[in-house]
């Protein structure tokens, strides 16, 4: 009965998102509760796209993609969903967003908090940095809250709800989530469309956006009843569970693991937003997640640790001619990070022989975002070099040309 109810919930939502967008003068208003009730009860629930050949073909194509071409990978995504789906759906319900929009995370990242795209989008909801910051997610050298499954879901729900307010349609809201609201607005204006399906087949949205909603619907249908689509035995991960502990000082993840009686890897899995060897030193209070049932023992064990045991830091003796910028370039550590570790609000002259704190070289390592930034900087440097070389060559050629003209004139 529980599975049947869940399937009905999925299908009801699919019917809801398939309805045409409401009239333009009503687009900024949520659907009336009475209208929504009628929509959910309207038949046929099992075939909401039967009369829309464009939609049906697109959905069937993506069902084939998931159930045939990438079946093994999609089965992994489904198994991983067991860890996050309950907590994410609860957040969506509380934010008054249809709970089955949770399956956007299925097609965005396969419910992987550590997913990182070539477009520098990160986390289970694949936020780019600018949108993430707009919706309250912190991104700095120490942490990336796009990777926090709780905070990123709250941000995604807020963003999707805003998009629904703009377009009056969950289909268009999801398309805008993929392409950006500006692109969808322009596409609708150019094509005189007021429905997502009318945009398919036009040149006004990218192929990726044309596949996005059909892909979401296909993934949702399979997730609701995997056996029907050939996924026989999905080994779902256990639901996410943990205790939370407030920290008023930074600690190493190794120290956290010791206090919780677990591994560093498990601490990282519970706190995927953490990018370094420790909790953020610049946070007045940081809430760390530890395995369920270990919170009290964690606090008790941590209280017996000295500062040196719980937090590792390197000490660097300032040499003649050292500046923060030179140390930053030599050590590969951003200046703001060095300042925060040394409780400095701004760059100040360094005194030879004094000691400053730096991240421990044996514990500090590059993550995906670091590597992406280095690659981007390298590309820009190479591009500048090519441009500069071209300008010099052009200037030299111009000079020779002038001399030749003068010689001919003489």
Coordinates of C-alpha atoms in Angstrom, one line a residue:
X1 CA 0.0 0.0 0.0
X2 CA 2.9 2.4 0.8
X3 CA 4.5 1.8 -2.5
X4 CA 1.2 2.2 -4.3
X5 CA 0.6 5.6 -2.6
X6 CA 4.1 6.7 -3.5
X7 CA 3.5 5.8 -7.2
X8 CA 0.2 7.7 -7.2
X9 CA 2.1 10.7 -5.7
X10 CA 4.7 10.6 -8.5
X11 CA 2.1 10.2 -11.2
X12 CA -0.1 13.0 -9.7
X13 CA 2.9 15.3 -9.8
X14 CA 3.7 14.4 -13.3
X15 CA 0.2 15.2 -14.4
X16 CA 0.5 18.5 -12.6
X17 CA 3.7 19.6 -14.3
X18 CA 2.3 18.5 -17.7
X19 CA -0.6 21.0 -17.5
X20 CA -0.2 24.1 -19.7
X21 CA 1.1 27.2 -18.0
X22 CA -1.5 29.5 -16.6
X23 CA -2.5 32.7 -18.3
X24 CA 0.2 35.4 -18.4
X25 CA -1.6 37.8 -16.1
X26 CA -1.7 35.0 -13.5
X27 CA 1.8 33.7 -13.9
X28 CA 3.2 35.4 -10.8
X29 CA 0.5 33.8 -8.6
X30 CA 0.7 30.2 -7.2
X31 CA -2.0 27.7 -8.4
X32 CA -5.2 28.0 -6.4
X33 CA -5.6 25.2 -3.9
X34 CA -9.0 24.2 -5.4
X35 CA -7.5 24.3 -8.9
X36 CA -4.7 22.0 -7.7
X37 CA -7.1 19.5 -6.2
X38 CA -9.0 19.3 -9.4
X39 CA -5.8 18.9 -11.4
X40 CA -4.6 16.0 -9.2
X41 CA -7.9 14.2 -9.5
X42 CA -8.3 14.7 -13.2
X43 CA -7.9 11.4 -15.3
X44 CA -5.9 9.8 -16.7
X45 CA -3.3 9.6 -14.0
X46 CA -1.4 6.7 -15.6
X47 CA -0.8 8.4 -19.0
X48 CA -0.6 12.2 -18.5
X49 CA 1.2 12.7 -21.8
X50 CA -0.8 10.4 -24.0
X51 CA -2.2 13.3 -26.1
X52 CA 1.2 15.1 -26.4
X53 CA 3.3 13.2 -29.0
X54 CA 6.3 15.5 -28.5
X55 CA 6.3 14.9 -24.8
X56 CA 5.7 11.2 -25.1
X57 CA 8.6 10.7 -27.5
X58 CA 11.0 12.7 -25.4
X59 CA 10.0 10.8 -22.2
X60 CA 10.3 7.4 -23.9
X61 CA 13.7 8.4 -25.3
X62 CA 15.0 9.2 -21.8
X63 CA 13.4 6.1 -20.3
X64 CA 15.4 4.1 -22.8
X65 CA 18.5 6.0 -21.9
X66 CA 18.2 5.2 -18.2
X67 CA 16.8 1.6 -18.5
X68 CA 19.1 0.5 -21.3
X69 CA 22.1 2.6 -22.2
X70 CA 23.2 3.6 -18.8
X71 CA 21.3 1.1 -16.7
X72 CA 24.2 0.1 -14.4
X73 CA 25.0 3.7 -13.6
X74 CA 21.4 4.7 -13.1
X75 CA 21.0 1.7 -10.7
X76 CA 23.8 3.2 -8.6
X77 CA 22.0 6.5 -8.6
X78 CA 18.8 4.8 -7.4
X79 CA 20.7 3.0 -4.6
X80 CA 22.3 6.2 -3.5
X81 CA 18.9 8.0 -3.4
X82 CA 18.0 5.9 -0.3
X83 CA 20.4 7.9 1.8
X84 CA 19.0 11.4 0.9
X85 CA 15.5 11.2 -0.5
X86 CA 13.6 11.2 2.8
X87 CA 15.4 14.2 4.3
X88 CA 15.3 16.1 1.0
X89 CA 11.6 15.5 0.4
X90 CA 10.8 16.7 3.9
X91 CA 12.6 20.0 3.2
X92 CA 10.7 20.4 -0.1
X93 CA 7.4 19.8 1.6
X94 CA 8.2 22.3 4.3
X95 CA 9.1 24.8 1.6
X96 CA 5.8 24.1 -0.3
X97 CA 7.6 22.7 -3.3
X98 CA 6.3 19.4 -4.8
X99 CA 8.3 16.7 -3.0
X100 CA 8.9 14.7 -6.2
X101 CA 11.1 17.5 -7.5
X102 CA 13.7 15.7 -5.4
X103 CA 14.3 13.7 -8.6
X104 CA 16.0 16.7 -10.1
X105 CA 18.9 15.8 -7.9
X106 CA 18.8 12.3 -9.5
X107 CA 19.4 13.7 -13.0
X108 CA 21.7 16.5 -11.9
X109 CA 24.2 14.5 -9.8
X110 CA 22.9 11.0 -9.1
X111 CA 22.4 12.2 -5.5
X112 CA 26.2 12.7 -5.2
X113 CA 27.2 15.6 -2.8
X114 CA 30.7 15.6 -4.3
X115 CA 29.6 15.9 -7.9
X116 CA 31.6 18.6 -9.7
X117 CA 30.9 19.6 -13.4
X118 CA 33.1 21.0 -16.1
X119 CA 30.9 24.2 -15.7
X120 CA 32.1 24.4 -12.1
X121 CA 28.7 23.5 -10.7
X122 CA 28.8 21.5 -7.5
X123 CA 26.8 19.3 -5.1
X124 CA 23.7 17.2 -5.4
X125 CA 21.7 20.1 -6.9
X126 CA 24.6 21.3 -9.1
X127 CA 24.6 25.0 -8.2
X128 CA 27.0 27.4 -9.9
X129 CA 28.7 29.7 -7.4
X130 CA 26.8 32.9 -8.2
X131 CA 23.3 31.3 -7.8
X132 CA 24.4 29.4 -4.7
X133 CA 25.6 32.6 -3.0
X134 CA 22.4 34.4 -4.0
X135 CA 20.5 31.7 -2.1
X136 CA 22.6 31.9 1.0
X137 CA 25.2 29.1 0.5
X138 CA 28.7 29.9 1.7
X139 CA 31.6 29.1 -0.6
X140 CA 35.2 29.7 0.5
X141 CA 38.5 28.0 1.0
X142 CA 37.4 26.1 4.0
X143 CA 33.9 24.9 2.9
X144 CA 31.5 24.7 0.0
X145 CA 27.9 24.5 1.2
X146 CA 26.7 23.5 -2.3
X147 CA 27.9 20.0 -1.2
X148 CA 25.8 20.0 2.0
X149 CA 22.8 17.9 1.2
X150 CA 20.6 19.7 3.7
X151 CA 21.6 23.4 3.1
X152 CA 21.8 22.9 -0.7
X153 CA 18.3 21.3 -0.8
X154 CA 16.9 24.3 1.1
X155 CA 18.5 26.6 -1.4
X156 CA 17.3 24.6 -4.4
X157 CA 13.7 24.6 -3.0
X158 CA 13.8 28.4 -2.5
X159 CA 15.2 28.9 -6.0
X160 CA 12.6 26.6 -7.7
X161 CA 9.8 28.2 -5.7
X162 CA 11.0 31.6 -7.0
X163 CA 11.1 30.3 -10.6
X164 CA 7.6 28.9 -10.2
X165 CA 6.5 32.3 -9.1
X166 CA 8.0 33.8 -12.3
X167 CA 6.6 31.3 -14.8
X168 CA 3.5 29.8 -13.1
X169 CA 4.6 26.3 -14.3
X170 CA 6.8 23.7 -12.7
X171 CA 7.9 22.6 -16.2
X172 CA 9.2 26.1 -17.0
X173 CA 10.6 26.5 -13.5
X174 CA 12.7 23.3 -14.0
X175 CA 13.8 24.4 -17.5
X176 CA 14.9 27.8 -16.0
X177 CA 16.7 25.9 -13.2
X178 CA 18.7 24.3 -16.0
X179 CA 19.2 27.2 -18.4
X180 CA 18.7 30.3 -16.3
X181 CA 15.5 32.3 -16.0
X182 CA 16.7 35.0 -18.5
X183 CA 17.2 32.4 -21.3
X184 CA 13.8 30.9 -20.8
X185 CA 12.1 34.3 -20.8
X186 CA 13.8 35.2 -24.0
X187 CA 12.9 31.9 -25.6
X188 CA 9.3 32.2 -24.7
X189 CA 9.2 35.8 -26.1
X190 CA 10.9 34.8 -29.4
X191 CA 8.7 31.8 -29.9
X192 CA 5.5 33.2 -28.6
X193 CA 5.2 30.1 -26.3
X194 CA 3.6 29.9 -22.9
X195 CA 4.3 26.2 -22.3
X196 CA 7.5 24.3 -22.0
X197 CA 6.5 21.7 -24.6
X198 CA 6.1 24.5 -27.2
X199 CA 9.7 25.4 -26.8
X200 CA 10.9 21.9 -27.9
X201 CA 12.0 21.8 -31.4
X202 CA 12.7 25.5 -31.5
X203 CA 16.2 26.9 -31.7
X204 CA 15.6 29.2 -28.7
X205 CA 16.7 26.7 -26.0
X206 CA 19.7 24.3 -26.0
X207 CA 19.3 20.6 -26.6
X208 CA 20.2 20.0 -23.0
X209 CA 17.2 22.1 -21.8
X210 CA 15.0 20.4 -24.4
X211 CA 15.8 17.1 -22.8
X212 CA 15.8 18.3 -19.2
X213 CA 12.1 18.0 -18.2
X214 CA 11.6 14.8 -20.2
X215 CA 14.7 13.4 -18.4
X216 CA 13.3 14.4 -15.0
X217 CA 9.9 12.8 -15.8
X218 CA 11.6 9.6 -17.0
X219 CA 13.8 9.4 -14.0
X220 CA 10.8 10.0 -11.7
X221 CA 8.8 7.2 -13.3
X222 CA 11.6 4.7 -13.0
X223 CA 12.3 5.8 -9.4
X224 CA 8.6 5.2 -8.5
X225 CA 8.5 1.7 -9.9
X226 CA 12.0 0.4 -10.8
X227 CA 10.9 -3.2 -11.4
X228 CA 8.5 -2.2 -14.1
X229 CA 11.5 -0.8 -16.0
X230 CA 13.9 -3.8 -15.5
X231 CA 15.6 -2.7 -12.3
X232 CA 15.1 -5.9 -10.2
X233 CA 17.1 -5.6 -7.0
X234 CA 18.1 -2.1 -6.0
X235 CA 20.2 -2.1 -2.8
X236 CA 19.1 1.2 -1.4
X237 CA 21.4 3.0 1.0
X238 CA 20.2 3.5 4.6
X239 CA 18.6 6.9 5.2
X240 CA 20.9 9.7 6.3
X241 CA 21.2 9.8 10.1
X242 CA 23.6 11.6 12.4
X243 CA 24.1 13.6 15.7
X244 CA 25.1 17.2 15.6
X245 CA 27.8 18.8 17.8
X246 CA 28.4 22.6 18.2
X247 CA 32.1 23.5 18.1
X248 CA 33.5 26.8 19.3
X249 CA 37.0 26.1 18.1
X250 CA 38.4 24.3 15.0
X251 CA 39.3 20.6 15.1
X252 CA 41.0 18.3 12.7
X253 CA 38.8 15.7 11.0
X254 CA 41.2 13.1 12.3
X255 CA 40.5 14.3 15.9
X256 CA 36.7 14.3 15.1
X257 CA 36.9 10.7 13.9
X258 CA 38.8 9.7 17.0
X259 CA 36.3 11.3 19.3
X260 CA 33.4 9.7 17.5
X261 CA 35.0 6.3 17.3
X262 CA 34.9 6.2 13.5
X263 CA 37.0 7.0 10.4
X264 CA 38.0 10.2 8.8
X265 CA 36.3 9.0 5.6
X266 CA 33.0 8.6 7.5
X267 CA 33.3 12.2 9.0
X268 CA 33.9 13.5 5.4
X269 CA 30.8 11.6 4.1
X270 CA 28.7 13.2 6.9
X271 CA 30.2 16.6 6.3
X272 CA 30.9 16.8 2.5
X273 CA 30.9 20.6 2.6
X274 CA 34.3 20.6 4.4
X275 CA 37.2 21.1 1.9
X276 CA 40.2 20.8 4.2
X277 CA 41.7 18.8 7.0
X278 CA 39.8 20.6 9.7
X279 CA 36.6 22.5 10.5
X280 CA 36.7 26.2 9.4
X281 CA 39.0 28.1 11.8
X282 CA 37.3 31.4 11.0
X283 CA 33.9 30.2 12.2
X284 CA 32.8 31.3 15.7
X285 CA 30.6 28.2 15.9
X286 CA 30.6 25.3 13.6
X287 CA 28.1 22.4 13.7
X288 CA 29.7 19.1 12.8
X289 CA 27.8 15.9 12.0
X290 CA 28.9 12.7 13.7
X291 CA 27.5 9.1 13.4
X292 CA 24.1 8.7 15.1
X293 CA 24.5 7.8 18.8
X294 CA 28.0 9.1 19.2
X295 CA 27.3 12.7 20.1
X296 CA 27.7 12.5 23.8
X297 CA 30.8 10.4 23.7
X298 CA 32.2 12.8 21.1
X299 CA 31.8 15.8 23.4
X300 CA 33.2 13.9 26.4
X301 CA 36.3 12.7 24.5
X302 CA 37.0 16.1 22.9
X303 CA 37.0 17.8 26.3
X304 CA 40.0 15.7 27.3
X305 CA 42.1 16.8 24.3
X306 CA 44.6 19.6 24.4
X307 CA 44.6 22.3 21.7
X308 CA 47.7 20.7 20.0
X309 CA 45.9 17.3 19.9
X310 CA 42.7 18.6 18.4
X311 CA 44.0 21.1 15.8
X312 CA 47.1 20.9 13.6
X313 CA 48.8 23.9 12.2
X314 CA 52.2 24.8 10.7
X315 CA 54.4 27.6 12.0
X316 CA 56.4 29.6 9.5
X317 CA 59.3 32.0 10.4
X318 CA 59.2 35.2 8.4
X319 CA 62.4 35.8 6.3
X320 CA 63.8 39.0 5.0
X321 CA 61.8 40.4 2.1
X322 CA 58.7 38.2 2.9
X323 CA 55.3 39.6 2.3
X324 CA 51.9 37.9 2.5
X325 CA 51.6 37.9 -1.3
X326 CA 55.1 36.3 -1.7
X327 CA 54.4 33.7 0.9
X328 CA 51.0 33.0 -0.7
X329 CA 52.6 32.5 -4.1
X330 CA 55.3 30.3 -2.8
X331 CA 53.1 28.1 -0.6
X332 CA 50.0 28.1 -2.9
X333 CA 47.8 29.4 0.0
X334 CA 45.4 32.4 -0.7
X335 CA 46.2 35.5 1.2
X336 CA 42.8 35.7 2.9
X337 CA 43.3 32.2 4.3
X338 CA 46.7 33.1 5.8
X339 CA 45.1 36.2 7.3
X340 CA 42.2 34.3 8.9
X341 CA 44.6 31.7 10.3
X342 CA 46.5 34.5 12.0
X343 CA 43.4 36.4 13.1
X344 CA 44.3 39.4 10.9
X345 CA 41.6 41.5 9.3
X346 CA 44.0 43.0 6.7
X347 CA 47.5 42.8 5.2
X348 CA 50.1 44.3 7.5
X349 CA 53.9 44.5 7.2
X350 CA 55.7 41.3 8.3
X351 CA 58.6 41.5 10.7
X352 CA 61.6 39.3 10.0
X353 CA 62.0 36.5 12.5
X354 CA 58.3 36.6 13.6
X355 CA 56.1 33.5 13.3
X356 CA 52.9 33.1 11.3
X357 CA 50.5 30.1 11.0
X358 CA 50.0 28.2 7.7
X359 CA 48.0 25.2 6.7
X360 CA 50.0 22.0 7.4
X361 CA 51.6 20.9 4.1
X362 CA 51.2 17.2 4.9
X363 CA 47.5 17.5 5.5
X364 CA 46.5 20.2 3.0
X365 CA 45.6 18.9 -0.5
X366 CA 43.9 20.3 -3.5
X367 CA 40.3 19.5 -4.1
X368 CA 38.3 19.6 -7.4
X369 CA 37.5 23.3 -7.1
X370 CA 41.2 24.1 -6.5
X371 CA 42.2 22.1 -9.5
X372 CA 39.5 23.8 -11.6
X373 CA 40.7 27.3 -10.6
X374 CA 44.4 26.4 -11.3
X375 CA 43.4 25.1 -14.7
X376 CA 41.4 28.2 -15.4
X377 CA 44.2 30.5 -14.3
X378 CA 46.6 28.5 -16.5
X379 CA 44.3 28.8 -19.5
X380 CA 44.0 32.6 -19.0
X381 CA 47.8 32.9 -18.6
X382 CA 48.4 31.0 -21.9
X383 CA 45.7 33.1 -23.6
X384 CA 47.3 36.3 -22.5
X385 CA 50.7 35.0 -23.6
X386 CA 49.3 34.2 -27.1
X387 CA 47.6 37.6 -27.4
X388 CA 50.8 39.4 -26.2
X389 CA 52.9 37.4 -28.6
X390 CA 50.5 38.3 -31.4
X391 CA 50.7 42.0 -30.6
X392 CA 54.5 42.0 -30.5
X393 CA 54.6 40.1 -33.8
X394 CA 52.1 42.5 -35.3
X395 CA 54.1 45.5 -34.1
X396 CA 57.3 44.1 -35.5
X397 CA 55.6 43.3 -38.9
X398 CA 54.2 46.9 -38.9
X399 CA 57.6 48.3 -38.3
X400 CA 59.2 46.2 -41.1
X401 CA 56.4 47.3 -43.4
X402 CA 57.0 51.0 -42.6
X403 CA 60.7 50.6 -43.3
X404 CA 60.0 48.8 -46.6
X405 CA 57.6 51.6 -47.7
X406 CA 60.3 54.2 -46.8
X407 CA 62.9 52.3 -48.8
X408 CA 60.6 52.1 -51.8
X409 CA 59.8 55.7 -51.6
X410 CA 63.5 56.6 -51.4

